[in-house]
mmCIF file of C-alpha atoms in Angstrom:
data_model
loop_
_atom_site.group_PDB
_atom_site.id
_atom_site.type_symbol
_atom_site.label_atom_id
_atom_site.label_comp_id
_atom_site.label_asym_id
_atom_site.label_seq_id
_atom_site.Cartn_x
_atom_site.Cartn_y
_atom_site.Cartn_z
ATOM 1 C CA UNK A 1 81.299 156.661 174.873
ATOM 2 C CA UNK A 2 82.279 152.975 174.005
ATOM 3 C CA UNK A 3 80.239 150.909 172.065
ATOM 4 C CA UNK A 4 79.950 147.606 171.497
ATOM 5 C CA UNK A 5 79.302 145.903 168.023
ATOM 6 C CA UNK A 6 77.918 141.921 168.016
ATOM 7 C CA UNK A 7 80.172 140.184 165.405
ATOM 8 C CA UNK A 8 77.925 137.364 164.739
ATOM 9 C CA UNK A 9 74.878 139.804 163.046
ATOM 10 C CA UNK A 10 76.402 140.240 159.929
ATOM 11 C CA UNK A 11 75.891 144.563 159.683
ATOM 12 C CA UNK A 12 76.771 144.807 163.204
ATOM 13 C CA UNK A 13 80.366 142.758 162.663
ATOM 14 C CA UNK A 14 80.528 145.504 159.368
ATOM 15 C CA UNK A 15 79.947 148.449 161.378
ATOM 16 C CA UNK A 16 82.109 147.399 164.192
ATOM 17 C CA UNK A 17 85.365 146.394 162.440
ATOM 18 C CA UNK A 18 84.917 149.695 159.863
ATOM 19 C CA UNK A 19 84.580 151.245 163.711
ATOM 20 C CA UNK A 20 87.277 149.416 165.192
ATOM 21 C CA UNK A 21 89.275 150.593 162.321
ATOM 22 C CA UNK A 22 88.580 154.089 162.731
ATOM 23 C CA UNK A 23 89.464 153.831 166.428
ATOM 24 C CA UNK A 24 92.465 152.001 166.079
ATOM 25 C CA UNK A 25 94.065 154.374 163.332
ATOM 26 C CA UNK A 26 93.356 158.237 165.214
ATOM 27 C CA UNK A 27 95.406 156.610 168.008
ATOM 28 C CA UNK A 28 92.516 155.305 170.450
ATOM 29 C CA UNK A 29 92.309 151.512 171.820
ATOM 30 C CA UNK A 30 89.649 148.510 170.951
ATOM 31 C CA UNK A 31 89.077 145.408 172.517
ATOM 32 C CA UNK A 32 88.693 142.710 170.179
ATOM 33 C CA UNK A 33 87.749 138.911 170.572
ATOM 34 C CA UNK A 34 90.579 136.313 169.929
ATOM 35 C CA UNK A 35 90.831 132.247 170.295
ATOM 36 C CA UNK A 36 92.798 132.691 173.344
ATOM 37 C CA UNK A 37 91.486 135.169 175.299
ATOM 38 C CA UNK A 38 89.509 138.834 174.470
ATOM 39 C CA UNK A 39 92.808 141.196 173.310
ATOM 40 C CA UNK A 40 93.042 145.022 174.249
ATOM 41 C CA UNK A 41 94.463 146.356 171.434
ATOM 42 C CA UNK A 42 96.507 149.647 169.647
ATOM 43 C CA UNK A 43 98.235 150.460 166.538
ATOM 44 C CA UNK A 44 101.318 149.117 167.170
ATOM 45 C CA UNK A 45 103.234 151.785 165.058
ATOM 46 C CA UNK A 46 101.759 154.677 167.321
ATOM 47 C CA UNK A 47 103.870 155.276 171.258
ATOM 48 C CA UNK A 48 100.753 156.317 172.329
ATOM 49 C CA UNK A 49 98.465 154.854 171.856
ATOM 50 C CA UNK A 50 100.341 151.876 173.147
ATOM 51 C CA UNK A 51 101.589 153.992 176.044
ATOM 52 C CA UNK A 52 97.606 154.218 176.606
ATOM 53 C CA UNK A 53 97.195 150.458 176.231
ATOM 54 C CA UNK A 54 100.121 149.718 179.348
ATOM 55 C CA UNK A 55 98.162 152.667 181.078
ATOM 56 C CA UNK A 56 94.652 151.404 180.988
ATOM 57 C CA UNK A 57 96.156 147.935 182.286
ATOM 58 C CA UNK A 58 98.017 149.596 184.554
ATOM 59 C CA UNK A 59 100.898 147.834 183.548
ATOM 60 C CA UNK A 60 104.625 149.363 183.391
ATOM 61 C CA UNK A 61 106.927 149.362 180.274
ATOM 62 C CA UNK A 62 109.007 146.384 181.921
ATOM 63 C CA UNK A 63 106.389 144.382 180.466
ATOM 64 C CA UNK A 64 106.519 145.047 176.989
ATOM 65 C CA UNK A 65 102.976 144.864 174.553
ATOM 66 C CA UNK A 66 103.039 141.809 171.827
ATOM 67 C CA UNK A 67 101.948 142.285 168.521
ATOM 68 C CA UNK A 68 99.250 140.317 166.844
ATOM 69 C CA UNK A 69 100.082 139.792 162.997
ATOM 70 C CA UNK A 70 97.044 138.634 160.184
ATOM 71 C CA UNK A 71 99.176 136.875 157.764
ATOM 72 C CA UNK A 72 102.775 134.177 157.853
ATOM 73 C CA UNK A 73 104.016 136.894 155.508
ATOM 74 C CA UNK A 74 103.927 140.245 157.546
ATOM 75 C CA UNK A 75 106.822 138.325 160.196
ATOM 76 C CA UNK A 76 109.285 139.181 157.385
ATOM 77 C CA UNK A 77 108.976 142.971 157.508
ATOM 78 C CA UNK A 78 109.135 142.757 161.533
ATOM 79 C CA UNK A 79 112.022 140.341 162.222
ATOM 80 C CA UNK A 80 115.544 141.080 162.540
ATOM 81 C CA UNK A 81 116.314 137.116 160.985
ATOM 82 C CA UNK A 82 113.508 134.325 160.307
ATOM 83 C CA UNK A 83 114.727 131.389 161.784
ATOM 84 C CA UNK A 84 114.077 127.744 160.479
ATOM 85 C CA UNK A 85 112.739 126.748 164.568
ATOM 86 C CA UNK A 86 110.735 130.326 163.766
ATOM 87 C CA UNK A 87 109.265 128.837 160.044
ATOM 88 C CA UNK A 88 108.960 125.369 161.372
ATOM 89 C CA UNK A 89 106.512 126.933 164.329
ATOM 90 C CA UNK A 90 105.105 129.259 161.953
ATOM 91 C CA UNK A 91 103.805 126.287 159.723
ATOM 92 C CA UNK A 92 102.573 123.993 162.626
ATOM 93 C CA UNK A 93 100.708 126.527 165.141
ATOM 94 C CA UNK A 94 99.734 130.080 162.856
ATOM 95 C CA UNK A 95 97.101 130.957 162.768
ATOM 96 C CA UNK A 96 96.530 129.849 167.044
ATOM 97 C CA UNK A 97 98.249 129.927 170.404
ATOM 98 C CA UNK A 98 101.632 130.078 170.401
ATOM 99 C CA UNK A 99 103.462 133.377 170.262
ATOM 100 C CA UNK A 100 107.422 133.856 168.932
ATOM 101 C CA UNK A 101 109.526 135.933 170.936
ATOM 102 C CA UNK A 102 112.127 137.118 168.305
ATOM 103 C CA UNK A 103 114.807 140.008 167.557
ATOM 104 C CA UNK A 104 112.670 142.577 166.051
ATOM 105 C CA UNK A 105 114.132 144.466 162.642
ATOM 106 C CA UNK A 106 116.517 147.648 163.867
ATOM 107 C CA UNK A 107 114.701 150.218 161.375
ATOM 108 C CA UNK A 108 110.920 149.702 163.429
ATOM 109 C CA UNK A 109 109.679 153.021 164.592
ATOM 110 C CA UNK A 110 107.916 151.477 167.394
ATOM 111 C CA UNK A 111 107.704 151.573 171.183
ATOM 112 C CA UNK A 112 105.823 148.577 172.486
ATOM 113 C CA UNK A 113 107.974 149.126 175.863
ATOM 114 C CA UNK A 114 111.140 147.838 177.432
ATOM 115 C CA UNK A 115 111.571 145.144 175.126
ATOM 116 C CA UNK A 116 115.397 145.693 174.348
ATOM 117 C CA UNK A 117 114.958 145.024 170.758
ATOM 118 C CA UNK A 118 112.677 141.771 171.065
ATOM 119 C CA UNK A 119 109.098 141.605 169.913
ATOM 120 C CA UNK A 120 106.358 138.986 170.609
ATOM 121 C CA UNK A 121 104.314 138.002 167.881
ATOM 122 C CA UNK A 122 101.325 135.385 167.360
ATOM 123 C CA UNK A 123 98.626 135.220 164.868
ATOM 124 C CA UNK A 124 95.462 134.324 165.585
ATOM 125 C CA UNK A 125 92.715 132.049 165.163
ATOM 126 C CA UNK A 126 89.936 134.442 164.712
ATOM 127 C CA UNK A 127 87.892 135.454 162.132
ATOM 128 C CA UNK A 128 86.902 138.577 163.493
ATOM 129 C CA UNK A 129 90.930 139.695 164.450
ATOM 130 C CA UNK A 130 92.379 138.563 161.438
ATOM 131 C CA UNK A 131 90.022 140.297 158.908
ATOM 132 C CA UNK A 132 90.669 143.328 161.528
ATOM 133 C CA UNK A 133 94.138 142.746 161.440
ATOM 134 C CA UNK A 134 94.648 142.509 157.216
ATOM 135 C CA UNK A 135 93.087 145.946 157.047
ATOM 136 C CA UNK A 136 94.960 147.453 159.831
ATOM 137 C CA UNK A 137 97.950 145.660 159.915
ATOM 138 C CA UNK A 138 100.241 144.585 162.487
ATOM 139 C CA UNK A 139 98.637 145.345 166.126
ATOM 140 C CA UNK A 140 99.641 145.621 169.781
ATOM 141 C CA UNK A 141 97.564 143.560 171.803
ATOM 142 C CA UNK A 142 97.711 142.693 175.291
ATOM 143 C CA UNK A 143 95.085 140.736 176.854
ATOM 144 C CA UNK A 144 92.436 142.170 177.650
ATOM 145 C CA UNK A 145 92.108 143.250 181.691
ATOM 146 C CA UNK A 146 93.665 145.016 184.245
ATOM 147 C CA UNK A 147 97.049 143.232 185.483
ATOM 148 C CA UNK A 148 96.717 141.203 188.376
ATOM 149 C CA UNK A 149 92.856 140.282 187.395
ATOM 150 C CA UNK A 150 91.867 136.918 185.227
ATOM 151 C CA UNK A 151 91.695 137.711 181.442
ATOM 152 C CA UNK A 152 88.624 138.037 179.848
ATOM 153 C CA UNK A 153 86.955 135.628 178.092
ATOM 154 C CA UNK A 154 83.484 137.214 177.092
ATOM 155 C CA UNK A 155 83.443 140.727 176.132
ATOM 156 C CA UNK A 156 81.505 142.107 178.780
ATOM 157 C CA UNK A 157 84.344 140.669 180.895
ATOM 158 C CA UNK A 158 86.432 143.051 179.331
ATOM 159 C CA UNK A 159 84.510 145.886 179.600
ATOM 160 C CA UNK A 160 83.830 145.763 183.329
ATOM 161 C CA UNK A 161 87.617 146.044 183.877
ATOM 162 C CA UNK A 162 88.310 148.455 181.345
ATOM 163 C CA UNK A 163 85.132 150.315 180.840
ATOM 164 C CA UNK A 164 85.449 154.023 179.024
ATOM 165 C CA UNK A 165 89.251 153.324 178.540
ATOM 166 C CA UNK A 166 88.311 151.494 175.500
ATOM 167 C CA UNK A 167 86.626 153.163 171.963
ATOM 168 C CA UNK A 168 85.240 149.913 170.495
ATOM 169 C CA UNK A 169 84.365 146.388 171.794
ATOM 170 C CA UNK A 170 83.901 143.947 169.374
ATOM 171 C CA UNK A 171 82.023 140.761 170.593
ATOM 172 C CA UNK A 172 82.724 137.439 169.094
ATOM 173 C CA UNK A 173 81.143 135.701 171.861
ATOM 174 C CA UNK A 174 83.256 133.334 174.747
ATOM 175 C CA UNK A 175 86.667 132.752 173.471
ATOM 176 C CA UNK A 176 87.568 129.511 172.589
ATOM 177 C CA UNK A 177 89.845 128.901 175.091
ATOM 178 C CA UNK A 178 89.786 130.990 177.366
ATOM 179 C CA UNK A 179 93.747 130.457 177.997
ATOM 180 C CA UNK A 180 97.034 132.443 177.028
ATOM 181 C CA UNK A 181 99.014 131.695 174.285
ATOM 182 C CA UNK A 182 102.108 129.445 174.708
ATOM 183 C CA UNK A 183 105.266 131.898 174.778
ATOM 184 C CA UNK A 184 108.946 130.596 172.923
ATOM 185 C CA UNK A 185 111.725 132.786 172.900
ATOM 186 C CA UNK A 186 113.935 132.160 169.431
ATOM 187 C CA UNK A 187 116.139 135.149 170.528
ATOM 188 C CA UNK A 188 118.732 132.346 170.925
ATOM 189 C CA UNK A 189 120.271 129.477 169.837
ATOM 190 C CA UNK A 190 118.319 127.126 172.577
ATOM 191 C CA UNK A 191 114.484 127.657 171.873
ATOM 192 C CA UNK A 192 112.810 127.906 175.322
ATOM 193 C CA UNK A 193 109.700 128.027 176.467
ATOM 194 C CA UNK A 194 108.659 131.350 178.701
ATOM 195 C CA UNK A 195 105.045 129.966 179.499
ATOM 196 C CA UNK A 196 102.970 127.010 178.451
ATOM 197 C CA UNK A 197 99.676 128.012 177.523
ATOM 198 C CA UNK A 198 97.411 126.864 174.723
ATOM 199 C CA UNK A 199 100.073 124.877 173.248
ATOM 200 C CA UNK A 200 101.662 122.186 175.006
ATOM 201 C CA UNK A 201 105.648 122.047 175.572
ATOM 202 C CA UNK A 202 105.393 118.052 173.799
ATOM 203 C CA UNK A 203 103.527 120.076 170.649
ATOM 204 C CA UNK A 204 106.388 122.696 170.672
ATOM 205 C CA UNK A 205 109.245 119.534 171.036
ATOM 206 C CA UNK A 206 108.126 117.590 168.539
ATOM 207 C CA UNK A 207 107.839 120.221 165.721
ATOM 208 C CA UNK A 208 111.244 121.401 167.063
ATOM 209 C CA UNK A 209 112.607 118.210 167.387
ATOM 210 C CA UNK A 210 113.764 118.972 171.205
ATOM 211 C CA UNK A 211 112.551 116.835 173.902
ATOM 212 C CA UNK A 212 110.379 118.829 176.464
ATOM 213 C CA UNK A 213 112.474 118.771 179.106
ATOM 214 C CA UNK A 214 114.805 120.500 177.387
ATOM 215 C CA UNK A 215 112.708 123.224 176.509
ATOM 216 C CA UNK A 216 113.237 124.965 179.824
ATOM 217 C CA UNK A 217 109.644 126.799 181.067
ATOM 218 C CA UNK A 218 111.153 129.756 183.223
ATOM 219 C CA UNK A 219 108.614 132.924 184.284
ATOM 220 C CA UNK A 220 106.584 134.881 181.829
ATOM 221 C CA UNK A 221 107.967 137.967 179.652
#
């Protein structure tokens, strides 16, 4: 049975990440609060539990699960090369809404789906996921709902789509935005933009230096 833990009583946001935790590490899934939208989340080191994840979204492994990170540090381990558009995003929008589509490092023992050796990875602005996601580590999160129905953005949102699928909710009240993160792909020389979101493309140009046009927004990943 899934349970859901209110993050903003102190004992109850205790209880729910040490659950969440727990849940997360013997292979199960958790839905967690974020400030884009509410996150469905698995360990992003174990196939199935992500294989779970795709499965309780009903989503096929064309579409391939990003990973949430808690620190500017942990992109090191994960990435095949840092690059300085990468660093000089890094700096301006982590922790928030923009997420890095990069060449992931060749020794990862991962399976996040047909991602043909890309990864997607944001941090977020969230108390709740990031203290989650420094005890964890990295996580694959997709957003919370079934695909083809809006994201959530409370909790119980979540739950009515995804119900018993899920171990743990953990409720840190309407998200912030309510919006998907802005998408660039780095996995070229041309940074482009895959979806505008909770960053703007003007934000992403001027840190990059690229005017917006330029920064060509084709369909999502």
């Amino acid at each position: 049975m899934s349970i859901v833990y209110d993050c903003s009583d102190p004992d109850s946001r205790a209880a729910g990440l040490t659950a969440a935790r727990t849940t997360l590490k013997s292979g199960r899934l958790a839905v967690i609060p974020t400030d884009t939208v509410y996150g469905l989340a698995a360990d992003a080191f174990d196939s199935g539990a992500v294989a779970d994840l795709l499965a309780a979204k009903r989503r096929g492994r064309d579409m391939p699960v990003p990973v949430l990170v808690g620190s500017w540090n942990t992109i090191d381990g994960l990435v095949f090369s840092v690059s300085q558009h990468a660093r000089d995003l890094i700096r301006a929008f982590w922790p928030g809404g923009l997420s890095l589509v990069v060449q992931q490092a060749p020794s990862l023992a991962w399976d996040l789906g047909d991602a043909r050796g890309t990864v997607m990875l944001r941090m977020p602005l969230h108390p709740v996921a990031l203290e989650l996601l420094r005890e964890v580590g990295p996580l694959a999160v997709s957003s919370a709902n079934v695909s083809g129905q809006a994201a959530a953005s409370t909790v119980q949102e979540a739950r009515d789509q995804l119900g018993e699928l899920v171990g743990v909710y953990l409720d840190g009240g309407p998200a912030d935005h309510g919006v998907p993160s802005t998408i660039v792909d780095l996995t070229s020389d041309s940074p482009r933009i895959l979806r505008e979101g909770a960053v703007s493309a003007d934000q992403v140009g001027e840190v990059l230096g690229i005017a917006p046009g330029d920064l060509t927004v084709r369909a999502p990943r």
